[in-house]
PDB file of C-alpha atoms and ligand atoms in Angstrom:
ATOM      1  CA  UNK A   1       1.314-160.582-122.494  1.00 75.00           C
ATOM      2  CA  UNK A   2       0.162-157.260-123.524  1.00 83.00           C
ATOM      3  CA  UNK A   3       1.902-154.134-122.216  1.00 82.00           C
ATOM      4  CA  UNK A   4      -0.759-153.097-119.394  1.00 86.00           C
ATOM      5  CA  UNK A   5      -0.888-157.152-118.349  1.00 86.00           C
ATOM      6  CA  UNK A   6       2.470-157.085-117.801  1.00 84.00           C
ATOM      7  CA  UNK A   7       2.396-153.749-116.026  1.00 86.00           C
ATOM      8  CA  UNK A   8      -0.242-155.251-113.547  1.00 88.00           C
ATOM      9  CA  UNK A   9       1.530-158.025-112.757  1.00 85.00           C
ATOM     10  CA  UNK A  10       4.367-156.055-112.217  1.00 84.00           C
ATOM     11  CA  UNK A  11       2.402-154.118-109.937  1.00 86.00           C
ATOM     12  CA  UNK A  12       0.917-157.477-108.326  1.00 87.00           C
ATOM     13  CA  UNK A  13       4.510-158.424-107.898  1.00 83.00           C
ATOM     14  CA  UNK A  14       5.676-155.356-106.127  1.00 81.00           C
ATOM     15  CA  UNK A  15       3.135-155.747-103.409  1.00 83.00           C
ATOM     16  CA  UNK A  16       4.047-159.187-102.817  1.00 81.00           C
ATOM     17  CA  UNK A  17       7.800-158.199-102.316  1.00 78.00           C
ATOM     18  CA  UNK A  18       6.952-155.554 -99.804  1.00 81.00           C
ATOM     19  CA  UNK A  19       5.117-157.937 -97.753  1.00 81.00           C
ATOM     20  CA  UNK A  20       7.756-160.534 -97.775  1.00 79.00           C
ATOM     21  CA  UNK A  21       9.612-160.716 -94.041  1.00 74.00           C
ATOM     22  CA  UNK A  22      12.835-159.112 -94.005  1.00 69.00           C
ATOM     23  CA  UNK A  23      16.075-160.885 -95.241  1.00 67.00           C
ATOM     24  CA  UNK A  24      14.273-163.358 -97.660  1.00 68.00           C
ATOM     25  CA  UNK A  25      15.735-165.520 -99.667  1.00 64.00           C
ATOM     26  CA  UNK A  26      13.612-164.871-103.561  1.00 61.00           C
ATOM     27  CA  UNK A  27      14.648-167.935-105.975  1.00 55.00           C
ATOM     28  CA  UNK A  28      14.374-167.251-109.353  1.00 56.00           C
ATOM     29  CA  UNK A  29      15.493-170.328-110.784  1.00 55.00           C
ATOM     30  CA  UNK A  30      12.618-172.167-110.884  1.00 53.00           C
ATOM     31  CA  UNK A  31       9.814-171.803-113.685  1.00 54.00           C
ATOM     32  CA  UNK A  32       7.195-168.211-113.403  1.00 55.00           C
ATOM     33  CA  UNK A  33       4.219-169.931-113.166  1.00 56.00           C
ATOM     34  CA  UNK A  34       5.791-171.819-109.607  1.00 57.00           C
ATOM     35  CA  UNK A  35       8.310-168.831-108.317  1.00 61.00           C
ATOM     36  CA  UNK A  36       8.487-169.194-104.966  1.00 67.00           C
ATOM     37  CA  UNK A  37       9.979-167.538-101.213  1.00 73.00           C
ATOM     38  CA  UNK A  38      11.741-169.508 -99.892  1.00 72.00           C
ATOM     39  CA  UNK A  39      12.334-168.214 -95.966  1.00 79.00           C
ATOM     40  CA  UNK A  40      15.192-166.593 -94.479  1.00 89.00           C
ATOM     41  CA  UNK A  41      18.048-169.427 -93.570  1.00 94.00           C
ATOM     42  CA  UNK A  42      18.115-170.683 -90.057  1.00 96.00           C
ATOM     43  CA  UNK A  43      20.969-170.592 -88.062  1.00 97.00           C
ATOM     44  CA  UNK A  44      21.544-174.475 -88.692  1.00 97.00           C
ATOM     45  CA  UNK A  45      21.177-173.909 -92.472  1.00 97.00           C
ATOM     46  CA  UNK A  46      23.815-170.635 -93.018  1.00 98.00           C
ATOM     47  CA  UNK A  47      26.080-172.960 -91.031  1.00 98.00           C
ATOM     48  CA  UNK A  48      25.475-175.134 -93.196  1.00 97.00           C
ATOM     49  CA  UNK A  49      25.854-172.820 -96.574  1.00 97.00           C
ATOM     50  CA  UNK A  50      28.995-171.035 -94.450  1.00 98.00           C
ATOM     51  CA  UNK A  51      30.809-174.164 -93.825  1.00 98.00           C
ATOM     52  CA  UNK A  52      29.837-175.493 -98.076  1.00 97.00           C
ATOM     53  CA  UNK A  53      32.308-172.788 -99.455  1.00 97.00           C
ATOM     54  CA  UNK A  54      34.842-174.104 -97.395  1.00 98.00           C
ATOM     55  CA  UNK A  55      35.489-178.153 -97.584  1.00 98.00           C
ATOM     56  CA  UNK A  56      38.262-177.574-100.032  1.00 98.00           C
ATOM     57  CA  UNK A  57      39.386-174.239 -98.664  1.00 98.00           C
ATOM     58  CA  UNK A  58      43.369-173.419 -99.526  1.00 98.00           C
ATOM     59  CA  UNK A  59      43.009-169.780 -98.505  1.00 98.00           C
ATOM     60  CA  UNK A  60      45.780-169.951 -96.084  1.00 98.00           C
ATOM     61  CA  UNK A  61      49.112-172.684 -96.132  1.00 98.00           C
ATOM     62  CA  UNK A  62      47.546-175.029 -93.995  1.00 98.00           C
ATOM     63  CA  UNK A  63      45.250-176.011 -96.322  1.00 98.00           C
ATOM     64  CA  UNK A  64      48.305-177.534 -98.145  1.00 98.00           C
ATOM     65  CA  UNK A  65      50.179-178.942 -95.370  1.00 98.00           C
ATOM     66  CA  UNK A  66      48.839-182.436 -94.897  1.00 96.00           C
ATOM     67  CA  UNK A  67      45.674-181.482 -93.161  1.00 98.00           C
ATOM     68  CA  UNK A  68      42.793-184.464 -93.714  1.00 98.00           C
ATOM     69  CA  UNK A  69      40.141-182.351 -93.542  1.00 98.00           C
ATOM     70  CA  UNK A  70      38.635-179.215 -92.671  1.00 98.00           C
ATOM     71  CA  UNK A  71      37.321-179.795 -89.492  1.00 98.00           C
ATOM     72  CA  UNK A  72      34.419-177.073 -89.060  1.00 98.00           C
ATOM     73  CA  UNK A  73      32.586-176.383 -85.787  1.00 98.00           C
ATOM     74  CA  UNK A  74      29.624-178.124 -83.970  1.00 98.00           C
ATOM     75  CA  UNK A  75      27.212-178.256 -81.355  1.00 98.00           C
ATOM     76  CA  UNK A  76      24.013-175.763 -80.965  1.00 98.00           C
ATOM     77  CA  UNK A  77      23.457-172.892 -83.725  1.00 98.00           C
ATOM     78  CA  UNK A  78      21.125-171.819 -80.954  1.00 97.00           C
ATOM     79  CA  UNK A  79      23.746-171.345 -77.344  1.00 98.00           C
ATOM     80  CA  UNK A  80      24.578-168.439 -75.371  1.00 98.00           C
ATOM     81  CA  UNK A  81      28.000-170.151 -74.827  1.00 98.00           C
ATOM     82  CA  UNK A  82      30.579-170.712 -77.225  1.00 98.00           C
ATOM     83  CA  UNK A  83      34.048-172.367 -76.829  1.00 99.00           C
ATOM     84  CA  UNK A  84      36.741-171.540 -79.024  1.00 98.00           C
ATOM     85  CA  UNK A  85      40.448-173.543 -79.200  1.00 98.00           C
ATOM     86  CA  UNK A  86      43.244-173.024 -81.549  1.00 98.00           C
ATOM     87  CA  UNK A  87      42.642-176.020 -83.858  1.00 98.00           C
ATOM     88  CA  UNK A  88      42.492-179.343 -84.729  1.00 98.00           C
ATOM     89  CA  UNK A  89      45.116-181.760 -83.483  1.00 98.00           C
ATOM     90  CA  UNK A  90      45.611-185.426 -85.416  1.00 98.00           C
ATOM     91  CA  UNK A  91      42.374-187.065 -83.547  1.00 98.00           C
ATOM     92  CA  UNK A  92      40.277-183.868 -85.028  1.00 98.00           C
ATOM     93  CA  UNK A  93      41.697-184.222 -88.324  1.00 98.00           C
ATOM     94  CA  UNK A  94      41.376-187.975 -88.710  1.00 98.00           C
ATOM     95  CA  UNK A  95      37.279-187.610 -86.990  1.00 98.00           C
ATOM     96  CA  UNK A  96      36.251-184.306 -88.515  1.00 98.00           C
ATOM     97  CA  UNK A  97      35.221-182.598 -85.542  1.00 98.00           C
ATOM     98  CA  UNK A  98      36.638-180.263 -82.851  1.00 98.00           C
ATOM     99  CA  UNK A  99      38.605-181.208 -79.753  1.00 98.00           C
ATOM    100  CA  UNK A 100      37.604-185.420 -79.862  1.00 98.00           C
ATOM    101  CA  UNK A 101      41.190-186.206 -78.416  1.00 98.00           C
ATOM    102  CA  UNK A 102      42.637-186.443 -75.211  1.00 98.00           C
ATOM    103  CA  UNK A 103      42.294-182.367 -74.630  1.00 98.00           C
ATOM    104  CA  UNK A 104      38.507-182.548 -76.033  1.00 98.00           C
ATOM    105  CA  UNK A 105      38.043-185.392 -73.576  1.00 98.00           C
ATOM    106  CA  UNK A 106      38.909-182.852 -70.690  1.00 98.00           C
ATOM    107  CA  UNK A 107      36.647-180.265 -72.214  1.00 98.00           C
ATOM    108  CA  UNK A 108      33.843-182.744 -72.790  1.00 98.00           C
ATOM    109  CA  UNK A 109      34.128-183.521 -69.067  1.00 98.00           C
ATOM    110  CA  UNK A 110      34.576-179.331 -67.840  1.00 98.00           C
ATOM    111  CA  UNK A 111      31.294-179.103 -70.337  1.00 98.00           C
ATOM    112  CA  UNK A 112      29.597-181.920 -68.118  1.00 98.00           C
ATOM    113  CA  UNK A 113      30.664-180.827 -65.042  1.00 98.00           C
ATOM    114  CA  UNK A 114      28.714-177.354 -65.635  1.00 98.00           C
ATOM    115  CA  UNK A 115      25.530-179.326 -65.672  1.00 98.00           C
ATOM    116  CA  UNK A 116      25.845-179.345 -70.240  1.00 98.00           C
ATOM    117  CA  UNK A 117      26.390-181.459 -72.942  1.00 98.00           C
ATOM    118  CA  UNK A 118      28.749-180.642 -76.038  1.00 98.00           C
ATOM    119  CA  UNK A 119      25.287-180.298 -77.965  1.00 98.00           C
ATOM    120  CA  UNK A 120      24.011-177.624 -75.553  1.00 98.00           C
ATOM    121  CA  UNK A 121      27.181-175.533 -76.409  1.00 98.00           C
ATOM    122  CA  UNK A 122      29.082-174.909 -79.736  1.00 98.00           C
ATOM    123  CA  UNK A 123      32.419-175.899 -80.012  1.00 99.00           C
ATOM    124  CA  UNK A 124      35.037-174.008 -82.699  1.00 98.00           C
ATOM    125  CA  UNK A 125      38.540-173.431 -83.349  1.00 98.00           C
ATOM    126  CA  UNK A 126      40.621-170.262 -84.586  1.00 98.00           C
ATOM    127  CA  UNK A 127      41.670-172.388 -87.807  1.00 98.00           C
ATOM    128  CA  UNK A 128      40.291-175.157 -89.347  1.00 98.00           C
ATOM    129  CA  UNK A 129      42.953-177.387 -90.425  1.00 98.00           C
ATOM    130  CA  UNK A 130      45.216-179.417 -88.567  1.00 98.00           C
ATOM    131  CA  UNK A 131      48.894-177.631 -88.840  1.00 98.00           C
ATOM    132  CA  UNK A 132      51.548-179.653 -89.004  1.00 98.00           C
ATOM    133  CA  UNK A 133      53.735-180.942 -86.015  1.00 96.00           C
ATOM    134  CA  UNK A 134      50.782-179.794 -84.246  1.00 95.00           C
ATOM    135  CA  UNK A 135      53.065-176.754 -84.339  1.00 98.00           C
ATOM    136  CA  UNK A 136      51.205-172.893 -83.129  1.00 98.00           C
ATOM    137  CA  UNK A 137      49.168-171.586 -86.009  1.00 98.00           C
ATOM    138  CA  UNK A 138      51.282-168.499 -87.770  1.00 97.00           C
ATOM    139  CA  UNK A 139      49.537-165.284 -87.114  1.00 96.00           C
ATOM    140  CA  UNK A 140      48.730-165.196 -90.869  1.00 97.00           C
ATOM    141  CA  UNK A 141      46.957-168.539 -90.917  1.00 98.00           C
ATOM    142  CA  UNK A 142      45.233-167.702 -87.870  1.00 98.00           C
ATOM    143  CA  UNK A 143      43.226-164.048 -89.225  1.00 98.00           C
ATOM    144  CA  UNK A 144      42.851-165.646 -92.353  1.00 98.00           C
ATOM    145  CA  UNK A 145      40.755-168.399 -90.813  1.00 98.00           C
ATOM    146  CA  UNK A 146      39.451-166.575 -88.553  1.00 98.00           C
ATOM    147  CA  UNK A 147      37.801-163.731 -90.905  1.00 98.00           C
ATOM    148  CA  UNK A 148      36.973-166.607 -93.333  1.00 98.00           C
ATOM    149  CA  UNK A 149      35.268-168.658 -90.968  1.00 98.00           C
ATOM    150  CA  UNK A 150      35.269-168.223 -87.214  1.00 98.00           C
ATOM    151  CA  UNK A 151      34.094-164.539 -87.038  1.00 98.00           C
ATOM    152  CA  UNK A 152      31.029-165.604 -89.386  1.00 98.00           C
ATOM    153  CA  UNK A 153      30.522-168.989 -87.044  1.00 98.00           C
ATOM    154  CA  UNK A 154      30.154-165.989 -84.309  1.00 98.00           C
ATOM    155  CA  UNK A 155      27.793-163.813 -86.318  1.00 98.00           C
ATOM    156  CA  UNK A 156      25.559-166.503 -87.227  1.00 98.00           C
ATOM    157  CA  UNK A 157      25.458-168.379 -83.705  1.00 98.00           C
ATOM    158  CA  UNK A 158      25.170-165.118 -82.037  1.00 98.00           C
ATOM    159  CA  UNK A 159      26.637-166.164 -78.567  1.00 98.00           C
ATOM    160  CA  UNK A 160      26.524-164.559 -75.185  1.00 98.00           C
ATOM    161  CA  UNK A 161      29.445-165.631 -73.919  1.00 98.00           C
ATOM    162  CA  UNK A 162      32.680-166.852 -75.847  1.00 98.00           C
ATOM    163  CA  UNK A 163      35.434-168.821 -73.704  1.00 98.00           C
ATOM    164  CA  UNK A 164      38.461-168.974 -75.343  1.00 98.00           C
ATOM    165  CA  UNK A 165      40.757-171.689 -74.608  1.00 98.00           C
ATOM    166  CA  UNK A 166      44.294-170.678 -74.454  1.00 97.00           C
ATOM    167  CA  UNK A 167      46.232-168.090 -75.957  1.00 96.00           C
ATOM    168  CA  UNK A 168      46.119-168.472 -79.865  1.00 97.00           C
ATOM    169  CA  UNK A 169      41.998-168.129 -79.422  1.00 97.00           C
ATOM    170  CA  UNK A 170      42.061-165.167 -76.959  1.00 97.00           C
ATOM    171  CA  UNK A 171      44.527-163.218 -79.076  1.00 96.00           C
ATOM    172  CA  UNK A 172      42.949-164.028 -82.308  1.00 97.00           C
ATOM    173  CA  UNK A 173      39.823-162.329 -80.494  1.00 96.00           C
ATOM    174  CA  UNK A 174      40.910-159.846 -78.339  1.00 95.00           C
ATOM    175  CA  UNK A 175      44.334-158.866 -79.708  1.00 91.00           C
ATOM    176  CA  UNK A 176      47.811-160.071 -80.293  1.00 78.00           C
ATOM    177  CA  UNK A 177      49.426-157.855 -77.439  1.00 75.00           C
ATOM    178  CA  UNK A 178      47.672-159.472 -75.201  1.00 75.00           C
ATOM    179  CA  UNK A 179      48.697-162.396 -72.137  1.00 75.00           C
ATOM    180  CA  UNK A 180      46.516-165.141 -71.586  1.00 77.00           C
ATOM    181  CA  UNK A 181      47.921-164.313 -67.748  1.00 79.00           C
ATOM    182  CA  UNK A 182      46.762-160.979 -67.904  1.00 84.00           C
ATOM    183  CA  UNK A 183      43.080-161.739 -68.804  1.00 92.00           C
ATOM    184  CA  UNK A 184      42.239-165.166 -68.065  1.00 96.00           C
ATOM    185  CA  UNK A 185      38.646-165.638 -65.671  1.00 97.00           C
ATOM    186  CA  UNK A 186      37.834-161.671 -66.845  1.00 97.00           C
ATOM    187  CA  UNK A 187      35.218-161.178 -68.893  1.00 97.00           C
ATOM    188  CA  UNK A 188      36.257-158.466 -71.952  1.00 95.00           C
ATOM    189  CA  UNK A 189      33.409-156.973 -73.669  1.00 95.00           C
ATOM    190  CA  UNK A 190      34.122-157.740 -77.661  1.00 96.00           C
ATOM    191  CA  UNK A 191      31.506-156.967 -80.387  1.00 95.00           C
ATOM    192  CA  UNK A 192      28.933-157.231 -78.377  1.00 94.00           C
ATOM    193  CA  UNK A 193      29.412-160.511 -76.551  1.00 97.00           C
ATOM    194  CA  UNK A 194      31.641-161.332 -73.061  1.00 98.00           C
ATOM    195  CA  UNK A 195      34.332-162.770 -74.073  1.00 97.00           C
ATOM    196  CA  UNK A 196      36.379-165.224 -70.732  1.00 97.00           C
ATOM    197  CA  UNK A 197      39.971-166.543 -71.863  1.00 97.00           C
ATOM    198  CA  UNK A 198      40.739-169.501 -69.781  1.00 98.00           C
ATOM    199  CA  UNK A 199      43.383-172.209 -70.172  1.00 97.00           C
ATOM    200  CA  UNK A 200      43.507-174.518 -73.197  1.00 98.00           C
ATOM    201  CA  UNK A 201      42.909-178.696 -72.146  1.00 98.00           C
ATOM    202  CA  UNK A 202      46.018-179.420 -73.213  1.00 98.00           C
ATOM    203  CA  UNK A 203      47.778-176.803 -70.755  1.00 98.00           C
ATOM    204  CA  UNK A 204      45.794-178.769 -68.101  1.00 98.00           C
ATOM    205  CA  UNK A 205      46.925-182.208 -69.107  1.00 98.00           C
ATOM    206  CA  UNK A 206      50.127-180.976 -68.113  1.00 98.00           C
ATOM    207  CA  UNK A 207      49.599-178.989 -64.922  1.00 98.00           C
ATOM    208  CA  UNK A 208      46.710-180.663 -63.579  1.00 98.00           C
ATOM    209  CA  UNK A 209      46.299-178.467 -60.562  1.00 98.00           C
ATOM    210  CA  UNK A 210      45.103-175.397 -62.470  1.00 98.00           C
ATOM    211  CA  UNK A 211      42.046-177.394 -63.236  1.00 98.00           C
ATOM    212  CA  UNK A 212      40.877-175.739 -59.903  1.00 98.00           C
ATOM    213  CA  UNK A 213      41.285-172.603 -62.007  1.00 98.00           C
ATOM    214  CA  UNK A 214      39.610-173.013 -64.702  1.00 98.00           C
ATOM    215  CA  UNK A 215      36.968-174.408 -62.817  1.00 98.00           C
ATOM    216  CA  UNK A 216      36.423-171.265 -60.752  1.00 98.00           C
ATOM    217  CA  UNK A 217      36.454-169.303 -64.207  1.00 98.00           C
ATOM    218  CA  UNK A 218      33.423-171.990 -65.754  1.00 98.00           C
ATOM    219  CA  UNK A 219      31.636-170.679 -62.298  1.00 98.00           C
ATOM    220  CA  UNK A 220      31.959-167.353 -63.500  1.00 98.00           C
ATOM    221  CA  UNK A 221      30.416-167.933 -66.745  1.00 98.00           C
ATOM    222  CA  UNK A 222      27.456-170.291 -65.196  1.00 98.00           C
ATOM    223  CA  UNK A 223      26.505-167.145 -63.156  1.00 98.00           C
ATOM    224  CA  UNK A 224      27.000-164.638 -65.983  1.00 98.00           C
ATOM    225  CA  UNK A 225      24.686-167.151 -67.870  1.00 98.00           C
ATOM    226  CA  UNK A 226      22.056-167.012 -65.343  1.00 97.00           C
ATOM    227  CA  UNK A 227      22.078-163.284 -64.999  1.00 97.00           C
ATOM    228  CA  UNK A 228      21.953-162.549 -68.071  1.00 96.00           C
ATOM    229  CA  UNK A 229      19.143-164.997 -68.639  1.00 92.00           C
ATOM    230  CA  UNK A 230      17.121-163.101 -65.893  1.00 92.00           C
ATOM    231  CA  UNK A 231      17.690-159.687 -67.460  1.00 90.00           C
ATOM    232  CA  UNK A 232      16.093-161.414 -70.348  1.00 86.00           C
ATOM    233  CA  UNK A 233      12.858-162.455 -68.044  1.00 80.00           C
TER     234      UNK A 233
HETATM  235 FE1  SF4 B   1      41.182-172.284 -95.145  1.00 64.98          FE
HETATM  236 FE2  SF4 B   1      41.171-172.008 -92.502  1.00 64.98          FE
HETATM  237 FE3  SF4 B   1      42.093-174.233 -93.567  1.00 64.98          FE
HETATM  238 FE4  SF4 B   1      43.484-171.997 -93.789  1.00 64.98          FE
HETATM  239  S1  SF4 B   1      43.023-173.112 -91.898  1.00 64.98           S
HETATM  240  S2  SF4 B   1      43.071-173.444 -95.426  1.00 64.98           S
HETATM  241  S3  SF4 B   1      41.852-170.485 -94.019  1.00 64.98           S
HETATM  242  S4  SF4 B   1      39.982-173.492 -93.663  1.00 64.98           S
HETATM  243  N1  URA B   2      43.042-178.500 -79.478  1.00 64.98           N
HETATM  244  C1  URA B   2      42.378-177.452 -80.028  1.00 64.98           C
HETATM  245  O1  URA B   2      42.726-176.302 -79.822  1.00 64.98           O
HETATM  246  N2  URA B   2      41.335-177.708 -80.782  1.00 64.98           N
HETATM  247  C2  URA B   2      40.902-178.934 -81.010  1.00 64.98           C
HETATM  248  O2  URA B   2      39.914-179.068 -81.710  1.00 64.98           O
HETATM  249  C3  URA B   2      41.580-180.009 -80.416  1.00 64.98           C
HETATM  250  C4  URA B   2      42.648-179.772 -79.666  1.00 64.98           C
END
């Protein structure tokens, strides 16, 4: 190519890249004659791409302690409502996916009970890998995972409402000082999305009668939902 082709197809190519949509993706491994765009990632695929770096993840010590797997999260890229627990327990780590035991059973049925399905929501956990004893993630293992992987789950899902479940989840989100007591059935504005700390399953397993609770506090976000899908109208 002689020096004025190549500056028109320089030229050529400039105008194409200025009327590409924002944020996409150019691949340039592929031969010139067939370059092509491929579009921006969907919500399903930078899930997808997210959760890739991180099957063998050791960034913290429970990637070392006996875990299975790394047990990402699931349901809809595309809810307002997102559920986040502390992490997987021996049923999550043997299956692969969040809360499947006797405590995601529970959850399951509070999902059901608000008129969803666990694919109409999307389901997480502050880390990703069982720890062992089922003992409290360390505060270390917790903000690693979550800056690694649960605050980008957020980003990319983009929910309206986050319940946390329990107190590892709500102070991993809203702050270490603070008491599940203190908070729980409020809604706390956090980056931009309303964030309602409730009780974790397995607290309600063992004192059944605050189900009554934590049922008044799914009303609370079934309203919010609603009102915030009017706004939207
Ligand atoms: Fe990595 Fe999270 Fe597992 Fe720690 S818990 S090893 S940060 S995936
Ligand atoms: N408890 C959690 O916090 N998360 C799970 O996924 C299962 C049980």
């Amino acid at each position: 190519m002689n020096p004025e082709e190549l500056n028109k197809k320089r030229v050529q190519y400039i105008t194409f890249l200025k009327k590409q949509p924002k944020g996409f993706v150019y691949c340039d491994n592929e031969p010139a004659q067939t370059m092509q765009v491929k579009p921006a990632l969907n919500k399903t695929e930078q899930l997808k791409s997210l959760n890739c770096k991180y099957v063998d993840c050791t960034a913290c010590p429970l990637g070392t302690q006996g875990r299975t797997q790394v047990v990402f999260g699931k349901g809809s890229p595309q809810t307002s409502l997102m559920f986040v627990g502390e992490g997987p327990g021996r049923d999550e780590d043997t299956q692969g996916a969040p809360f499947v035991g006797r405590s995601g059973k529970l959850l399951t049925q509070i999902i059901e009970a608000m008129g969803l399905t666990r694919d109409d929501v999307y389901i997480s956990n502050v880390v990703k890998c069982r720890p062992p004893e089922n003992r409290t993630p360390l505060p270390n293992e917790s903000s690693t995972c979550k800056n690694l992987l649960l605050l980008k789950e957020i980003d990319i899902v983009k929910p309206k409402i986050i319940c946390t479940l329990g107190s590892t989840a709500t102070k991993a989100l809203l702050g270490d000082e603070l008491k599940i007591t203190a908070t729980r059935g409020m809604f706390v504005e956090w980056r931009n999305v309303l964030v309602l700390p409730t009780y974790h399953p397995a607290y309600l397993l063992r004192n059944p009668a605050e189900k009554r609770t934590v049922w008044e506090d799914m009303k609370k976000i079934m309203a919010k939902l609603e009102e915030l899908q009017s706004n939207e109208e």
